[in-house]
């Protein structure tokens, strides 16, 4: 069977292996990166574990790896400091040691929770990502950002902690709803807009459905290059936030009824509009992005006023923040980090949304 491998050389070096059916071969791949492994803890949610948990346990078992499972309720509410504490207590009660590994089987919530637990438990144990959503495959499972939410906001407690291996089985995406798939498609288009015009052209010409493994490989390679250049998010990695400042404001205004991917899609169009009106972007840039997203059945506009969007964006910011890094677009495949003083941000929101 064809296995596509992307090697990531960050503070830890590891492979991202993309292959249909790799879930059933996970045990051998895990054994290959951690010789002598005899036990593992699977962290998953109550949607994913019933679908794939037994298959994972079987391949582990076939490779002489016993496993325990910690299954959380699905959804964002499990990306929580209380659930995180429960997971750590579970590991301690079961005397899990550094010779073991955690395996995140699920989407971004499970991956972020497991990664942060792996970063903290015993001051760090190894973990493996098995993303079961397109969004987690092209985005959160690679690059080592882990976190849980606090009452005051999302991702406020976390760590940079790279996985030891990422196994991506696109067959697991077959059970996703259109909306869940759209989240991943939106973030994939984002990579094209940031730095790969050919990829954008390819999706424009051929749609997203064909050759999905190749597309995942390309997205992971783009993310790899950015993470290798700036693992700790001090510069270039900010490019990955294209559409996200506007997008987060949209998610907030909708009381999170608009999904992340849909909000990022609208946010990319907003970024393109603002870029055009600032004289940064080539002509028709926002038209092309709008047309592509529309053809992929993603939204490109929202009903909220500039005022409420701006207020939502500001509510994230600390009083000390004097400026914000926005990602703007020069042309498709060429985006830049643009530092905006907070007092000029309103003006940019007006350009973006009117
Ligand atoms: Mg995102």
Short mmCIF file of C-alpha atoms and ligand atoms in Angstrom, two decimals:
data_model
loop_
_atom_site.label_atom_id
_atom_site.label_comp_id
_atom_site.label_asym_id
_atom_site.label_seq_id
_atom_site.Cartn_x
_atom_site.Cartn_y
_atom_site.Cartn_z
CA UNK A 1 0.00 0.00 0.00
CA UNK A 2 1.13 3.52 -0.79
CA UNK A 3 2.37 5.42 2.22
CA UNK A 4 3.19 9.10 1.89
CA UNK A 5 5.67 10.27 4.50
CA UNK A 6 6.49 13.84 5.52
CA UNK A 7 9.48 14.17 7.85
CA UNK A 8 9.30 17.03 10.36
CA UNK A 9 12.56 18.26 11.90
CA UNK A 10 11.55 20.46 14.80
CA UNK A 11 12.75 20.20 18.43
CA UNK A 12 11.82 16.57 17.88
CA UNK A 13 12.05 14.81 14.51
CA UNK A 14 9.15 12.66 13.46
CA UNK A 15 7.24 11.28 10.51
CA UNK A 16 3.74 12.10 9.39
CA UNK A 17 2.55 9.04 7.47
CA UNK A 18 -0.56 9.33 5.31
CA UNK A 19 -2.14 6.14 3.98
CA UNK A 20 -5.55 4.61 3.61
CA UNK A 21 -6.01 1.80 6.09
CA UNK A 22 -2.97 2.74 8.16
CA UNK A 23 -5.16 2.61 11.29
CA UNK A 24 -4.99 -1.19 11.09
CA UNK A 25 -1.19 -1.06 10.80
CA UNK A 26 -0.72 1.50 13.57
CA UNK A 27 0.83 -1.02 15.98
CA UNK A 28 3.82 -1.78 13.74
CA UNK A 29 4.47 1.89 13.01
CA UNK A 30 4.30 2.79 16.69
CA UNK A 31 6.57 -0.10 17.62
CA UNK A 32 9.06 1.12 15.02
CA UNK A 33 9.41 4.54 16.66
CA UNK A 34 9.44 3.20 20.22
CA UNK A 35 11.24 -0.11 20.40
CA UNK A 36 10.26 -2.37 23.26
CA UNK A 37 7.02 -0.51 23.87
CA UNK A 38 4.65 -2.71 25.86
CA UNK A 39 1.84 -0.38 26.94
CA UNK A 40 -0.05 2.66 25.70
CA UNK A 41 -2.96 4.88 26.71
CA UNK A 42 -5.49 5.74 24.01
CA UNK A 43 -7.26 9.06 24.48
CA UNK A 44 -10.36 9.45 22.34
CA UNK A 45 -13.94 10.73 22.39
CA UNK A 46 -17.31 9.02 22.54
CA UNK A 47 -17.93 9.52 18.81
CA UNK A 48 -14.59 8.27 17.57
CA UNK A 49 -13.72 5.49 20.00
CA UNK A 50 -16.78 3.34 19.18
CA UNK A 51 -15.88 3.65 15.47
CA UNK A 52 -12.13 2.97 15.56
CA UNK A 53 -11.08 2.12 19.12
CA UNK A 54 -11.26 -1.65 18.78
CA UNK A 55 -9.30 -1.65 15.53
CA UNK A 56 -6.54 0.38 17.16
CA UNK A 57 -6.48 -1.87 20.23
CA UNK A 58 -6.25 -4.93 17.99
CA UNK A 59 -3.21 -3.73 16.03
CA UNK A 60 -1.53 -2.67 19.27
CA UNK A 61 -2.26 -6.04 20.77
CA UNK A 62 -0.90 -7.83 17.67
CA UNK A 63 2.33 -5.95 18.32
CA UNK A 64 2.47 -6.89 22.00
CA UNK A 65 1.33 -3.47 23.20
CA UNK A 66 -1.37 -3.54 25.87
CA UNK A 67 -3.64 -0.49 26.06
CA UNK A 68 -5.92 1.42 28.36
CA UNK A 69 -8.41 3.97 27.09
CA UNK A 70 -9.57 7.34 28.39
CA UNK A 71 -12.69 8.40 26.48
CA UNK A 72 -14.06 11.93 26.84
CA UNK A 73 -17.38 13.38 25.63
CA UNK A 74 -17.03 14.71 22.06
CA UNK A 75 -16.85 18.43 21.43
CA UNK A 76 -15.02 21.53 22.54
CA UNK A 77 -16.21 21.24 26.15
CA UNK A 78 -13.73 18.41 26.68
CA UNK A 79 -10.83 20.72 25.84
CA UNK A 80 -11.01 21.82 29.41
CA UNK A 81 -8.67 22.18 32.37
CA UNK A 82 -10.88 19.92 34.51
CA UNK A 83 -10.82 17.12 31.90
CA UNK A 84 -7.07 17.66 31.57
CA UNK A 85 -6.68 17.18 35.35
CA UNK A 86 -8.82 14.02 35.21
CA UNK A 87 -6.61 12.62 32.46
CA UNK A 88 -3.45 13.28 34.48
CA UNK A 89 -5.01 11.59 37.54
CA UNK A 90 -6.00 8.64 35.35
CA UNK A 91 -2.41 8.28 34.13
CA UNK A 92 -1.02 8.50 37.67
CA UNK A 93 -3.59 6.08 39.14
CA UNK A 94 -2.69 3.57 36.45
CA UNK A 95 1.03 4.07 37.12
CA UNK A 96 1.73 5.01 33.52
CA UNK A 97 5.46 5.70 33.17
CA UNK A 98 7.82 7.22 30.63
CA UNK A 99 8.20 3.88 28.91
CA UNK A 100 4.59 4.20 27.77
CA UNK A 101 3.00 6.52 25.19
CA UNK A 102 -0.26 8.40 24.87
CA UNK A 103 -2.13 7.99 21.60
CA UNK A 104 -4.56 10.71 20.55
CA UNK A 105 -7.29 9.08 18.43
CA UNK A 106 -9.65 11.80 17.24
CA UNK A 107 -9.91 15.38 16.04
CA UNK A 108 -8.35 18.60 17.26
CA UNK A 109 -9.92 18.59 20.72
CA UNK A 110 -8.58 15.14 21.54
CA UNK A 111 -5.19 15.94 19.99
CA UNK A 112 -4.73 19.21 21.87
CA UNK A 113 -5.85 17.71 25.19
CA UNK A 114 -3.67 14.60 24.81
CA UNK A 115 -0.66 16.62 23.66
CA UNK A 116 -0.83 18.95 26.64
CA UNK A 117 -1.24 16.01 29.04
CA UNK A 118 1.79 14.35 27.40
CA UNK A 119 3.77 17.59 27.77
CA UNK A 120 2.96 17.85 31.48
CA UNK A 121 2.70 14.32 32.85
CA UNK A 122 6.03 13.32 34.46
CA UNK A 123 7.38 16.53 32.89
CA UNK A 124 6.82 15.04 29.47
CA UNK A 125 6.11 11.65 27.93
CA UNK A 126 5.87 10.70 24.27
CA UNK A 127 2.63 10.90 22.36
CA UNK A 128 1.30 9.88 18.97
CA UNK A 129 -1.34 11.59 16.89
CA UNK A 130 -3.92 9.64 14.89
CA UNK A 131 -6.08 12.45 13.45
CA UNK A 132 -9.55 11.30 12.39
CA UNK A 133 -10.73 14.60 10.92
CA UNK A 134 -9.40 16.38 7.82
CA UNK A 135 -8.93 19.52 9.92
CA UNK A 136 -6.74 17.74 12.48
CA UNK A 137 -4.84 15.98 9.65
CA UNK A 138 -3.89 19.16 7.79
CA UNK A 139 -3.55 21.42 10.81
CA UNK A 140 -3.58 20.60 14.52
CA UNK A 141 -1.92 17.16 14.54
CA UNK A 142 1.32 18.58 13.11
CA UNK A 143 3.51 21.24 14.70
CA UNK A 144 3.30 20.59 18.42
CA UNK A 145 0.91 23.26 19.62
CA UNK A 146 -1.09 21.76 22.48
CA UNK A 147 -3.56 23.46 24.81
CA UNK A 148 -6.79 23.46 26.76
CA UNK A 149 -9.27 26.29 27.23
CA UNK A 150 -9.76 28.38 30.37
CA UNK A 151 -12.89 30.27 31.36
CA UNK A 152 -11.34 33.49 30.10
CA UNK A 153 -10.70 32.11 26.61
CA UNK A 154 -9.55 29.40 24.25
CA UNK A 155 -6.08 27.81 24.33
CA UNK A 156 -4.92 29.85 27.32
CA UNK A 157 -3.01 26.98 28.96
CA UNK A 158 -0.75 24.82 26.85
CA UNK A 159 2.72 23.90 25.67
CA UNK A 160 4.77 23.31 22.57
CA UNK A 161 5.20 19.54 22.57
CA UNK A 162 5.86 17.67 19.36
CA UNK A 163 4.38 14.21 18.76
CA UNK A 164 6.70 11.25 18.10
CA UNK A 165 4.64 10.10 15.12
CA UNK A 166 1.50 11.13 13.22
CA UNK A 167 -0.56 8.47 11.45
CA UNK A 168 -3.23 9.77 9.12
CA UNK A 169 -5.81 7.38 7.68
CA UNK A 170 -8.05 9.26 5.21
CA UNK A 171 -10.60 6.42 5.38
CA UNK A 172 -11.55 7.75 8.80
CA UNK A 173 -12.82 10.95 7.13
CA UNK A 174 -15.62 8.99 5.44
CA UNK A 175 -17.78 9.28 8.56
CA UNK A 176 -17.41 13.08 8.77
CA UNK A 177 -20.36 15.39 8.15
CA UNK A 178 -20.04 17.93 5.35
CA UNK A 179 -19.52 20.67 7.90
CA UNK A 180 -16.65 18.82 9.56
CA UNK A 181 -15.03 18.15 6.20
CA UNK A 182 -15.50 21.80 5.23
CA UNK A 183 -13.46 22.84 8.27
CA UNK A 184 -10.48 20.99 6.85
CA UNK A 185 -11.07 22.18 3.27
CA UNK A 186 -11.08 25.78 4.43
CA UNK A 187 -7.75 25.43 6.25
CA UNK A 188 -6.32 23.66 3.18
CA UNK A 189 -7.31 26.51 0.86
CA UNK A 190 -5.62 28.77 3.40
CA UNK A 191 -2.25 27.09 2.70
CA UNK A 192 -2.66 27.88 -0.99
CA UNK A 193 -3.44 31.54 -0.28
CA UNK A 194 -0.52 31.85 2.14
CA UNK A 195 2.24 30.40 0.03
CA UNK A 196 1.30 28.02 -2.76
CA UNK A 197 -0.37 29.47 -5.81
CA UNK A 198 -0.11 26.17 -7.75
CA UNK A 199 -2.05 24.38 -5.02
CA UNK A 200 -4.74 27.07 -5.15
CA UNK A 201 -4.88 26.76 -8.96
CA UNK A 202 -5.12 22.98 -8.66
CA UNK A 203 -8.11 23.14 -6.29
CA UNK A 204 -9.69 25.74 -8.59
CA UNK A 205 -9.29 23.42 -11.56
CA UNK A 206 -9.95 20.01 -10.02
CA UNK A 207 -11.93 20.63 -6.83
CA UNK A 208 -10.94 19.15 -3.51
CA UNK A 209 -12.29 15.60 -3.69
CA UNK A 210 -9.69 14.08 -6.01
CA UNK A 211 -6.33 12.85 -4.77
CA UNK A 212 -7.04 13.70 -1.16
CA UNK A 213 -3.91 11.95 0.17
CA UNK A 214 -1.70 14.02 -2.09
CA UNK A 215 -3.46 17.17 -0.89
CA UNK A 216 -2.97 16.23 2.76
CA UNK A 217 0.70 15.52 2.06
CA UNK A 218 1.08 18.94 0.46
CA UNK A 219 -0.69 20.76 3.31
CA UNK A 220 1.40 18.92 5.90
CA UNK A 221 4.58 19.75 3.95
CA UNK A 222 3.67 23.45 3.88
CA UNK A 223 2.93 23.42 7.59
CA UNK A 224 6.16 21.50 8.21
CA UNK A 225 8.22 24.14 6.39
CA UNK A 226 6.63 26.93 8.42
CA UNK A 227 7.01 25.08 11.74
CA UNK A 228 10.64 24.23 10.99
CA UNK A 229 11.32 27.90 10.31
CA UNK A 230 9.53 29.12 13.44
CA UNK A 231 8.49 26.35 15.81
CA UNK A 232 7.69 28.65 18.71
CA UNK A 233 5.46 31.13 16.92
CA UNK A 234 7.66 34.20 17.08
CA UNK A 235 7.46 35.18 13.42
CA UNK A 236 6.68 33.25 10.26
CA UNK A 237 4.32 30.77 11.94
CA UNK A 238 1.89 33.66 12.40
CA UNK A 239 1.16 33.34 8.66
CA UNK A 240 -0.95 30.30 9.56
CA UNK A 241 -3.37 32.73 11.22
CA UNK A 242 -4.54 34.04 7.84
CA UNK A 243 -8.29 34.68 8.17
CA UNK A 244 -8.22 33.84 11.87
CA UNK A 245 -8.41 37.30 13.54
CA UNK A 246 -11.49 38.05 11.45
CA UNK A 247 -12.62 34.43 11.77
CA UNK A 248 -12.46 34.35 15.57
CA UNK A 249 -14.55 37.52 15.70
CA UNK A 250 -17.12 35.87 13.42
CA UNK A 251 -17.21 32.70 15.54
CA UNK A 252 -17.73 34.81 18.65
CA UNK A 253 -20.50 36.95 17.10
CA UNK A 254 -22.32 33.79 16.03
CA UNK A 255 -22.00 32.40 19.56
CA UNK A 256 -19.97 29.61 17.93
CA UNK A 257 -22.84 28.43 15.70
CA UNK A 258 -20.60 29.23 12.70
CA UNK A 259 -17.89 26.55 12.58
CA UNK A 260 -14.19 27.36 12.67
CA UNK A 261 -13.58 26.47 9.03
CA UNK A 262 -16.55 28.49 7.79
CA UNK A 263 -15.41 31.46 9.87
CA UNK A 264 -11.87 31.17 8.49
CA UNK A 265 -13.28 31.08 4.95
CA UNK A 266 -15.18 34.33 5.56
CA UNK A 267 -12.09 35.68 7.32
CA UNK A 268 -9.86 34.98 4.30
CA UNK A 269 -12.18 36.93 2.04
CA UNK A 270 -12.21 39.74 4.61
CA UNK A 271 -8.39 39.73 4.69
CA UNK A 272 -8.29 39.85 0.88
CA UNK A 273 -10.73 42.78 0.76
CA UNK A 274 -8.78 44.73 3.36
CA UNK A 275 -5.55 43.97 1.48
CA UNK A 276 -7.02 45.29 -1.76
CA UNK A 277 -8.33 48.47 -0.17
CA UNK A 278 -4.96 49.08 1.48
CA UNK A 279 -3.39 48.84 -1.98
CA UNK A 280 -1.40 45.74 -1.01
CA UNK A 281 -3.14 43.06 -3.01
CA UNK A 282 -3.27 42.52 -6.74
CA UNK A 283 -6.65 43.14 -8.32
CA UNK A 284 -9.38 40.49 -8.24
CA UNK A 285 -7.64 38.63 -5.43
CA UNK A 286 -10.75 38.62 -3.22
CA UNK A 287 -12.96 37.71 -6.21
CA UNK A 288 -10.89 34.59 -6.92
CA UNK A 289 -10.87 33.51 -3.29
CA UNK A 290 -14.61 34.13 -3.02
CA UNK A 291 -15.30 32.11 -6.18
CA UNK A 292 -13.18 29.17 -5.06
CA UNK A 293 -14.67 29.03 -1.56
CA UNK A 294 -18.19 29.29 -3.00
CA UNK A 295 -17.49 26.41 -5.38
CA UNK A 296 -16.38 24.39 -2.35
CA UNK A 297 -19.66 25.27 -0.62
CA UNK A 298 -17.96 27.43 1.99
CA UNK A 299 -19.48 30.75 3.07
CA UNK A 300 -17.80 34.05 2.17
CA UNK A 301 -19.84 36.63 4.06
CA UNK A 302 -21.61 37.02 7.38
CA UNK A 303 -24.54 39.10 8.65
CA UNK A 304 -22.75 40.88 11.54
CA UNK A 305 -22.06 44.61 11.69
CA UNK A 306 -18.50 45.93 11.54
CA UNK A 307 -19.01 47.30 15.08
CA UNK A 308 -19.96 43.98 16.63
CA UNK A 309 -17.18 42.14 14.77
CA UNK A 310 -14.63 44.71 15.89
CA UNK A 311 -15.83 44.54 19.51
CA UNK A 312 -15.60 40.74 19.41
CA UNK A 313 -12.03 40.96 18.05
CA UNK A 314 -11.01 43.45 20.73
CA UNK A 315 -12.42 41.39 23.57
CA UNK A 316 -9.59 38.88 22.94
CA UNK A 317 -6.93 41.51 23.37
CA UNK A 318 -5.22 42.52 26.56
CA UNK A 319 -5.12 46.22 27.43
CA UNK A 320 -1.32 46.14 27.11
CA UNK A 321 -1.47 44.99 23.50
CA UNK A 322 -0.53 48.02 21.46
CA UNK A 323 -0.64 46.32 18.13
CA UNK A 324 -1.85 43.15 16.50
CA UNK A 325 -0.29 41.00 13.79
CA UNK A 326 -2.77 40.64 10.96
CA UNK A 327 -2.08 38.43 7.98
CA UNK A 328 -2.73 40.21 4.72
CA UNK A 329 -2.43 39.09 1.13
CA UNK A 330 -0.24 40.51 -1.65
CA UNK A 331 -1.42 37.95 -4.15
CA UNK A 332 -2.62 34.35 -4.08
CA UNK A 333 0.34 32.37 -2.74
CA UNK A 334 2.00 35.38 -1.12
CA UNK A 335 0.74 36.53 2.26
CA UNK A 336 2.50 38.76 4.76
CA UNK A 337 2.49 39.58 8.45
CA UNK A 338 1.22 43.12 8.89
CA UNK A 339 1.52 44.75 12.31
CA UNK A 340 -1.38 47.10 12.95
CA UNK A 341 -1.58 49.50 15.91
CA UNK A 342 -4.80 48.76 17.79
CA UNK A 343 -6.09 52.24 17.06
CA UNK A 344 -5.99 51.51 13.33
CA UNK A 345 -7.64 48.14 13.60
CA UNK A 346 -11.18 49.52 13.36
CA UNK A 347 -10.31 51.13 10.06
CA UNK A 348 -9.08 47.78 8.71
CA UNK A 349 -12.24 46.01 9.91
CA UNK A 350 -14.23 48.60 7.98
CA UNK A 351 -12.21 47.88 4.85
CA UNK A 352 -12.57 44.14 5.39
CA UNK A 353 -16.31 43.97 5.94
CA UNK A 354 -17.85 46.78 3.92
MG1 LIG B 1 -7.58 27.24 12.47
#
